[in-house]
mmCIF file of C-alpha atoms in Angstrom:
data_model
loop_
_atom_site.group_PDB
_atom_site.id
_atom_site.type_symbol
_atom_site.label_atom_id
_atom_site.label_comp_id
_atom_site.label_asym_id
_atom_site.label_seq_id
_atom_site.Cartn_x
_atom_site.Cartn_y
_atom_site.Cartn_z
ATOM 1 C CA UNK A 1 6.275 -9.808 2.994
ATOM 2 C CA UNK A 2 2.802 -9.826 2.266
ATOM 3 C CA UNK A 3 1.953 -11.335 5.165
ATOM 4 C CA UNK A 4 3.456 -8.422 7.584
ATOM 5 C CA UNK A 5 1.456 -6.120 9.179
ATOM 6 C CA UNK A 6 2.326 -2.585 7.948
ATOM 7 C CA UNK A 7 3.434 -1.607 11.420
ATOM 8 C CA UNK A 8 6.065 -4.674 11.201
ATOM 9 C CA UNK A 9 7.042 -4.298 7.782
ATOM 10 C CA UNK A 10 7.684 -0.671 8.406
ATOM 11 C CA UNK A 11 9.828 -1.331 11.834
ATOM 12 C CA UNK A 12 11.903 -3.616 9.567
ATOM 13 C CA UNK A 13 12.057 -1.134 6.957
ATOM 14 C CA UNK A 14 13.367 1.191 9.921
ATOM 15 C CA UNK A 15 15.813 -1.272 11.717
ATOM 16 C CA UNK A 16 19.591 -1.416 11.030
ATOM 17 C CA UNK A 17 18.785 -4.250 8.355
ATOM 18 C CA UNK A 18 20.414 -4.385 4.853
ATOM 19 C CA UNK A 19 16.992 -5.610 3.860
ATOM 20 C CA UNK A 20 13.655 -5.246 3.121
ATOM 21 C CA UNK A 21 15.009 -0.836 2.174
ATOM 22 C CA UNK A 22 14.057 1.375 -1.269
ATOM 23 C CA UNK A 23 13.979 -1.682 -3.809
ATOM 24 C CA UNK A 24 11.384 -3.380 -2.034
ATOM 25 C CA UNK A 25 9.434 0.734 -1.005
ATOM 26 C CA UNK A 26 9.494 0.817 -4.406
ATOM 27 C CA UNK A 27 7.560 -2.017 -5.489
ATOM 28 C CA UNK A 28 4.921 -2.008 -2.523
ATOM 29 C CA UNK A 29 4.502 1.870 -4.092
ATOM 30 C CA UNK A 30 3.607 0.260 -7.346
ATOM 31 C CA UNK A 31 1.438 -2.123 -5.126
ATOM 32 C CA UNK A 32 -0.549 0.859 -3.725
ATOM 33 C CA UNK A 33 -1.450 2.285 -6.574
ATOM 34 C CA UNK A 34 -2.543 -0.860 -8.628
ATOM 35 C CA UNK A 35 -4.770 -1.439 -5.496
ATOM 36 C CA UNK A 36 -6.009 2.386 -6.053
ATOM 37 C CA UNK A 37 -7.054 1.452 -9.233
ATOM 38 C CA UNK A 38 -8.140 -1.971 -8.773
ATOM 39 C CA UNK A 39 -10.745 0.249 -5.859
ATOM 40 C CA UNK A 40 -11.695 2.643 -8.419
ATOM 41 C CA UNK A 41 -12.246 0.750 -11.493
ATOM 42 C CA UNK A 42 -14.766 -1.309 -8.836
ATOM 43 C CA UNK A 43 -16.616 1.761 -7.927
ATOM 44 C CA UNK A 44 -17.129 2.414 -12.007
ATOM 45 C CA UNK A 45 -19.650 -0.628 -11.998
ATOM 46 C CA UNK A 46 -23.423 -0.384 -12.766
ATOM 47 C CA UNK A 47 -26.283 0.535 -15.214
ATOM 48 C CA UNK A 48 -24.660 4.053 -15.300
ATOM 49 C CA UNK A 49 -21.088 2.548 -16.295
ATOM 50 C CA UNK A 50 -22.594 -0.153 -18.240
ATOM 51 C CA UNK A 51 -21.314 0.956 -21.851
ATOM 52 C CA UNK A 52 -17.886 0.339 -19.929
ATOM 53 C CA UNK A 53 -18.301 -2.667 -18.344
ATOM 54 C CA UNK A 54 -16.020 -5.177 -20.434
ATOM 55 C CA UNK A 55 -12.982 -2.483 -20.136
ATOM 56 C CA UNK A 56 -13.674 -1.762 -16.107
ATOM 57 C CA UNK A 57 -13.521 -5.602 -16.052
ATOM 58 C CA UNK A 58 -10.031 -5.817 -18.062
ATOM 59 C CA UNK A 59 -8.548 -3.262 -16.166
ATOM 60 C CA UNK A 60 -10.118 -4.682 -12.424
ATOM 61 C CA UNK A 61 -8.414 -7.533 -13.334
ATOM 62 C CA UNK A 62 -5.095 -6.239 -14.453
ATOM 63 C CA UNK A 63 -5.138 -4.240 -11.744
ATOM 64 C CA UNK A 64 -5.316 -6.923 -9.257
ATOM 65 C CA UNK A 65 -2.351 -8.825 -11.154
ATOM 66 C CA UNK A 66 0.174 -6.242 -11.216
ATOM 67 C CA UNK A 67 -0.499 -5.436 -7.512
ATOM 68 C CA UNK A 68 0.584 -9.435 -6.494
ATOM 69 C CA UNK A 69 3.129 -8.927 -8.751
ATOM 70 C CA UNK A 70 4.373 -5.945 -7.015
ATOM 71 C CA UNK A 71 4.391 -7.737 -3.612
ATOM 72 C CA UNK A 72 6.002 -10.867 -5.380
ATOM 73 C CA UNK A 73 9.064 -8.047 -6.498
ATOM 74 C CA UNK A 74 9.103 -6.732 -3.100
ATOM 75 C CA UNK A 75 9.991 -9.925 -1.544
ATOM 76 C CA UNK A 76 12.413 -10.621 -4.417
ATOM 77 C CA UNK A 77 14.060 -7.658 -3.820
ATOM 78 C CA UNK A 78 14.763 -8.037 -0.225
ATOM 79 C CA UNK A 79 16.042 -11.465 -0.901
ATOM 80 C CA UNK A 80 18.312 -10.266 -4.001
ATOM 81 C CA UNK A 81 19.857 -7.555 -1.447
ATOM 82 C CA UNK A 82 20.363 -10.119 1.026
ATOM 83 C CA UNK A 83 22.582 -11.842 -1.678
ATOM 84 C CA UNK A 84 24.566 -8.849 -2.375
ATOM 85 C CA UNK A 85 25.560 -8.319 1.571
ATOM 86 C CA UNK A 86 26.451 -11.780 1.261
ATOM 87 C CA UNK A 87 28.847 -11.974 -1.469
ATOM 88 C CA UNK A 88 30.825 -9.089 0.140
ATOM 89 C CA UNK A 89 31.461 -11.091 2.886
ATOM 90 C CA UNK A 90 32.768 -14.107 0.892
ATOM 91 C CA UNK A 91 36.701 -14.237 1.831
ATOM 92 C CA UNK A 92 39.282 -12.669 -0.264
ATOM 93 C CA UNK A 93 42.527 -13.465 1.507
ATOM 94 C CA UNK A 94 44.178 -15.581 -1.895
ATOM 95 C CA UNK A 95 43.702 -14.567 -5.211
ATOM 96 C CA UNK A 96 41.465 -17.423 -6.330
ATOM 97 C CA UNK A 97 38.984 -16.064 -3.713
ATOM 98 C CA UNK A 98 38.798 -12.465 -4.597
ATOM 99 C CA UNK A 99 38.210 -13.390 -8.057
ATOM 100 C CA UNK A 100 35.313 -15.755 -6.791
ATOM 101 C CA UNK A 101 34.189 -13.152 -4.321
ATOM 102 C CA UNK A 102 34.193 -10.676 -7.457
ATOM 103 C CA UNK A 103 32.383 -12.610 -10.053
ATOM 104 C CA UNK A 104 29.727 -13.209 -7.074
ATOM 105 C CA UNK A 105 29.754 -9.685 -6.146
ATOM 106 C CA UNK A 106 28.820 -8.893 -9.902
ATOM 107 C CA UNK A 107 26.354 -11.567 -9.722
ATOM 108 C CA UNK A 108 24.224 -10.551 -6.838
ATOM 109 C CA UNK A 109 24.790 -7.113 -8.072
ATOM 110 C CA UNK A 110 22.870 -7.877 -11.634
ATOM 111 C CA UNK A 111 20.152 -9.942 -9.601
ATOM 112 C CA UNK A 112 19.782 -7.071 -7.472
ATOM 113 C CA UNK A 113 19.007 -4.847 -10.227
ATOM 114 C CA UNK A 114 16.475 -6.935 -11.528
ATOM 115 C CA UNK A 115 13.649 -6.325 -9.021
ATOM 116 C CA UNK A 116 13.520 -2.614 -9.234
ATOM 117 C CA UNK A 117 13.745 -2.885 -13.171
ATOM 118 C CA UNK A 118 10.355 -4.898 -13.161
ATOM 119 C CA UNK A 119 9.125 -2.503 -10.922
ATOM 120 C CA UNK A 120 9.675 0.198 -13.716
ATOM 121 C CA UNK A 121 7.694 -1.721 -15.928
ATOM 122 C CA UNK A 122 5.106 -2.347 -13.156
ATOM 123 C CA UNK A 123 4.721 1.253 -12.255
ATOM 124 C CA UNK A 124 4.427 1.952 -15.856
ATOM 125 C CA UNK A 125 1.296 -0.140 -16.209
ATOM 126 C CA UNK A 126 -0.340 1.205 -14.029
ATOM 127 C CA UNK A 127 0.007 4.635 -15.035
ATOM 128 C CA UNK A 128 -1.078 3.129 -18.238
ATOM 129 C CA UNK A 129 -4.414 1.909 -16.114
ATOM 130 C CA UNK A 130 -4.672 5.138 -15.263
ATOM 131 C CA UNK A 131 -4.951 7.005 -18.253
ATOM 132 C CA UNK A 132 -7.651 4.136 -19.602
ATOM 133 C CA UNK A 133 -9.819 4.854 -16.582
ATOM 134 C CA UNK A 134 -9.586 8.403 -16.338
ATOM 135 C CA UNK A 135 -11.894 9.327 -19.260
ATOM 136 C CA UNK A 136 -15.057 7.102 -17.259
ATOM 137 C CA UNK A 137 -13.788 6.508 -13.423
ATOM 138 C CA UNK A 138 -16.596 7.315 -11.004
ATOM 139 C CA UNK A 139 -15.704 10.954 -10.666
ATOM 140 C CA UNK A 140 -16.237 9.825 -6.768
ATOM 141 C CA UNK A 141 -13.378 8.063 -6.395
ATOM 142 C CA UNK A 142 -11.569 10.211 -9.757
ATOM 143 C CA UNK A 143 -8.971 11.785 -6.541
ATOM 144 C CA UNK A 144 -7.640 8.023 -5.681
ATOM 145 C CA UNK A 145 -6.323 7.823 -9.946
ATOM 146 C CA UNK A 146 -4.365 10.218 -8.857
ATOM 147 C CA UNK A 147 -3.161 8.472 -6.168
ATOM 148 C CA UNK A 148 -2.515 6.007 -8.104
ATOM 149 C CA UNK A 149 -0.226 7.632 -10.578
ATOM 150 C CA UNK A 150 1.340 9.368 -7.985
ATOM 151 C CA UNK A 151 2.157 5.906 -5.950
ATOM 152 C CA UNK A 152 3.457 4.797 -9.238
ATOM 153 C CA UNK A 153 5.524 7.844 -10.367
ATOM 154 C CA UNK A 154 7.388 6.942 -6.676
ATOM 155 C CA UNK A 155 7.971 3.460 -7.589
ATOM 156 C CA UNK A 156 9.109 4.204 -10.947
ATOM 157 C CA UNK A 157 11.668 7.146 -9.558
ATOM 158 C CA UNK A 158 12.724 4.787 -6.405
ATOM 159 C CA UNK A 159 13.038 1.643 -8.252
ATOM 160 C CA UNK A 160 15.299 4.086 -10.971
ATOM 161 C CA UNK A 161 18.207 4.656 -8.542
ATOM 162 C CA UNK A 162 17.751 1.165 -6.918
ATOM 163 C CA UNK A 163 19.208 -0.076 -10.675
ATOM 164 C CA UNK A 164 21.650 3.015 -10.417
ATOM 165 C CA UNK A 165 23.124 1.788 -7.673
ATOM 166 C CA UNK A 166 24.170 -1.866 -8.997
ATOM 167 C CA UNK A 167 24.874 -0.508 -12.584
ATOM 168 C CA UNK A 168 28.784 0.449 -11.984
ATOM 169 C CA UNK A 169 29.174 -2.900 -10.885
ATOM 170 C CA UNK A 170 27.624 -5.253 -13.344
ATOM 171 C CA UNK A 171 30.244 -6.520 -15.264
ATOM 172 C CA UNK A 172 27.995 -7.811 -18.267
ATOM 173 C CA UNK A 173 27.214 -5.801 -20.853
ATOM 174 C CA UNK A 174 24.265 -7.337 -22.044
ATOM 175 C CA UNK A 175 23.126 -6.935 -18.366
ATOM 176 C CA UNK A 176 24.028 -3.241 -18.562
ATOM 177 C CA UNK A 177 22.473 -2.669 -21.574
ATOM 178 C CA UNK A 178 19.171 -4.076 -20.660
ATOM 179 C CA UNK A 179 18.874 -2.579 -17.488
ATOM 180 C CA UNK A 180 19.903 0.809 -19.200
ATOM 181 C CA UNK A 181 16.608 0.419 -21.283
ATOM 182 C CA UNK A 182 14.992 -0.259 -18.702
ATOM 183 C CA UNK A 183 15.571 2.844 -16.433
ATOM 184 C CA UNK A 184 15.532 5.240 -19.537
ATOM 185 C CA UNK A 185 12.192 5.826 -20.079
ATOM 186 C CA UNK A 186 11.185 6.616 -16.309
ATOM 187 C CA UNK A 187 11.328 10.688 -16.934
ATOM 188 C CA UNK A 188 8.171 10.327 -19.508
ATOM 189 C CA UNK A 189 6.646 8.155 -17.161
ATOM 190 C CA UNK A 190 6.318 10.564 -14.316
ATOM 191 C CA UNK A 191 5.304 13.513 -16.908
ATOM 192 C CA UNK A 192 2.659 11.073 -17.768
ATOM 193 C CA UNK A 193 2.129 10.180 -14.332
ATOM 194 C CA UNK A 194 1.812 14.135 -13.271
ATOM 195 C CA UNK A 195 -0.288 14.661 -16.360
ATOM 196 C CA UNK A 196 -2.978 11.950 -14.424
ATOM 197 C CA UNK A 197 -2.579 13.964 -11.656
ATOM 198 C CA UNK A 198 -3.150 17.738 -13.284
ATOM 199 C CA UNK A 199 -6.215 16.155 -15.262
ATOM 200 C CA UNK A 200 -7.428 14.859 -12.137
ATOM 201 C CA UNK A 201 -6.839 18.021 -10.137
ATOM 202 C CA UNK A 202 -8.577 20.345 -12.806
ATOM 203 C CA UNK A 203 -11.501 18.044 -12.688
ATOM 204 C CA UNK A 204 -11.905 18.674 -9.048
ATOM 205 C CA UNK A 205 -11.166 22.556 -9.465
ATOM 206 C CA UNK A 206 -14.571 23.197 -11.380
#
């Protein structure tokens, strides 16, 4: 996926396709705003950031990681739907096969929630980012944090219903559970996402 141009990555995301659709939005979201912050932590560089320069380095680099990561989701994501469409068209004309086609059904749906659930955790490390870089960010560049945040808030939100979605039909409850956990803290990380964003937009204000 990373290879694609935008233009053809979007006309897929447009075409009659079961895949690449919201899970893998969401994670090029989180993508886009570890890249934001990857840009702005290397516009805080220099004598005048120098007192900062070990943490601008930490989070350059952290940056950088979660963004392939995020691609790396986005492309597991499109190939965990593809899975999904695939086990509902196993056959299910005798009993033994709609109890295979069932227990693969529940499969593909617990492997598609997966993708979107590391987004979550993504998206919330970057808002994370955020909030360390706010404080010191070239005041420049201070508008793309909130970018950032924003991007992220969408992945979290997206990448949410994406594990929605597969939840009623995971039949492991261990699965459920963990996946549960995992969506449940996405409301406080858009607040702190949109706090970012209000810091950010009374900094410009003055």
């Amino acid at each position: 996926m990373q290879d694609q141009t935008i233009g053809g990555y979007l006309d897929r995301l447009a075409a009659r396709e079961p895949a690449p659709g919201g899970g893998a939005a969401a994670a090029l979201h989180a993508a886009q705003g570890a890249a934001l912050l990857a840009m702005v932590a290397r516009y805080t560089t220099g004598e005048k950031y120098a007192a900062h320069a070990a943490q601008v380095a930490a989070i350059t680099a952290a940056a950088d990681e979660l963004r392939l990561r995020a691609l790396e989701l986005a492309q597991e994501d499109a190939r965990a739907f593809t899975a999904v469409t695939d086990a509902y068209k196993l056959p299910r004309a005798e009993a033994e096969q709609k109890a295979a086609r069932s227990l693969a059904i529940a499969d593909a749906l617990a492997g598609a929630a997966r993708p979107p659930a590391d987004v979550i955790a993504v998206a919330a490390r970057v808002v994370e980012l955020a909030e360390e870089l706010l404080p010191f960010g070239n005041p420049n560049v201070v508008t793309d944090i909130a970018a950032a945040t924003e991007a992220a808030r969408a992945a979290a939100t997206t990448a949410r219903v994406n594990v929605e979605i597969n939840l009623g039909g995971i039949k492991d409850e261990a699965v459920r559970a963990e996946l549960t956990i995992a969506i449940g803290g996405v409301d406080r990380l858009a607040a702190r996402a949109h706090a970012v964003t209000e810091a950010v937009r009374k900094a410009i204000a003055r």
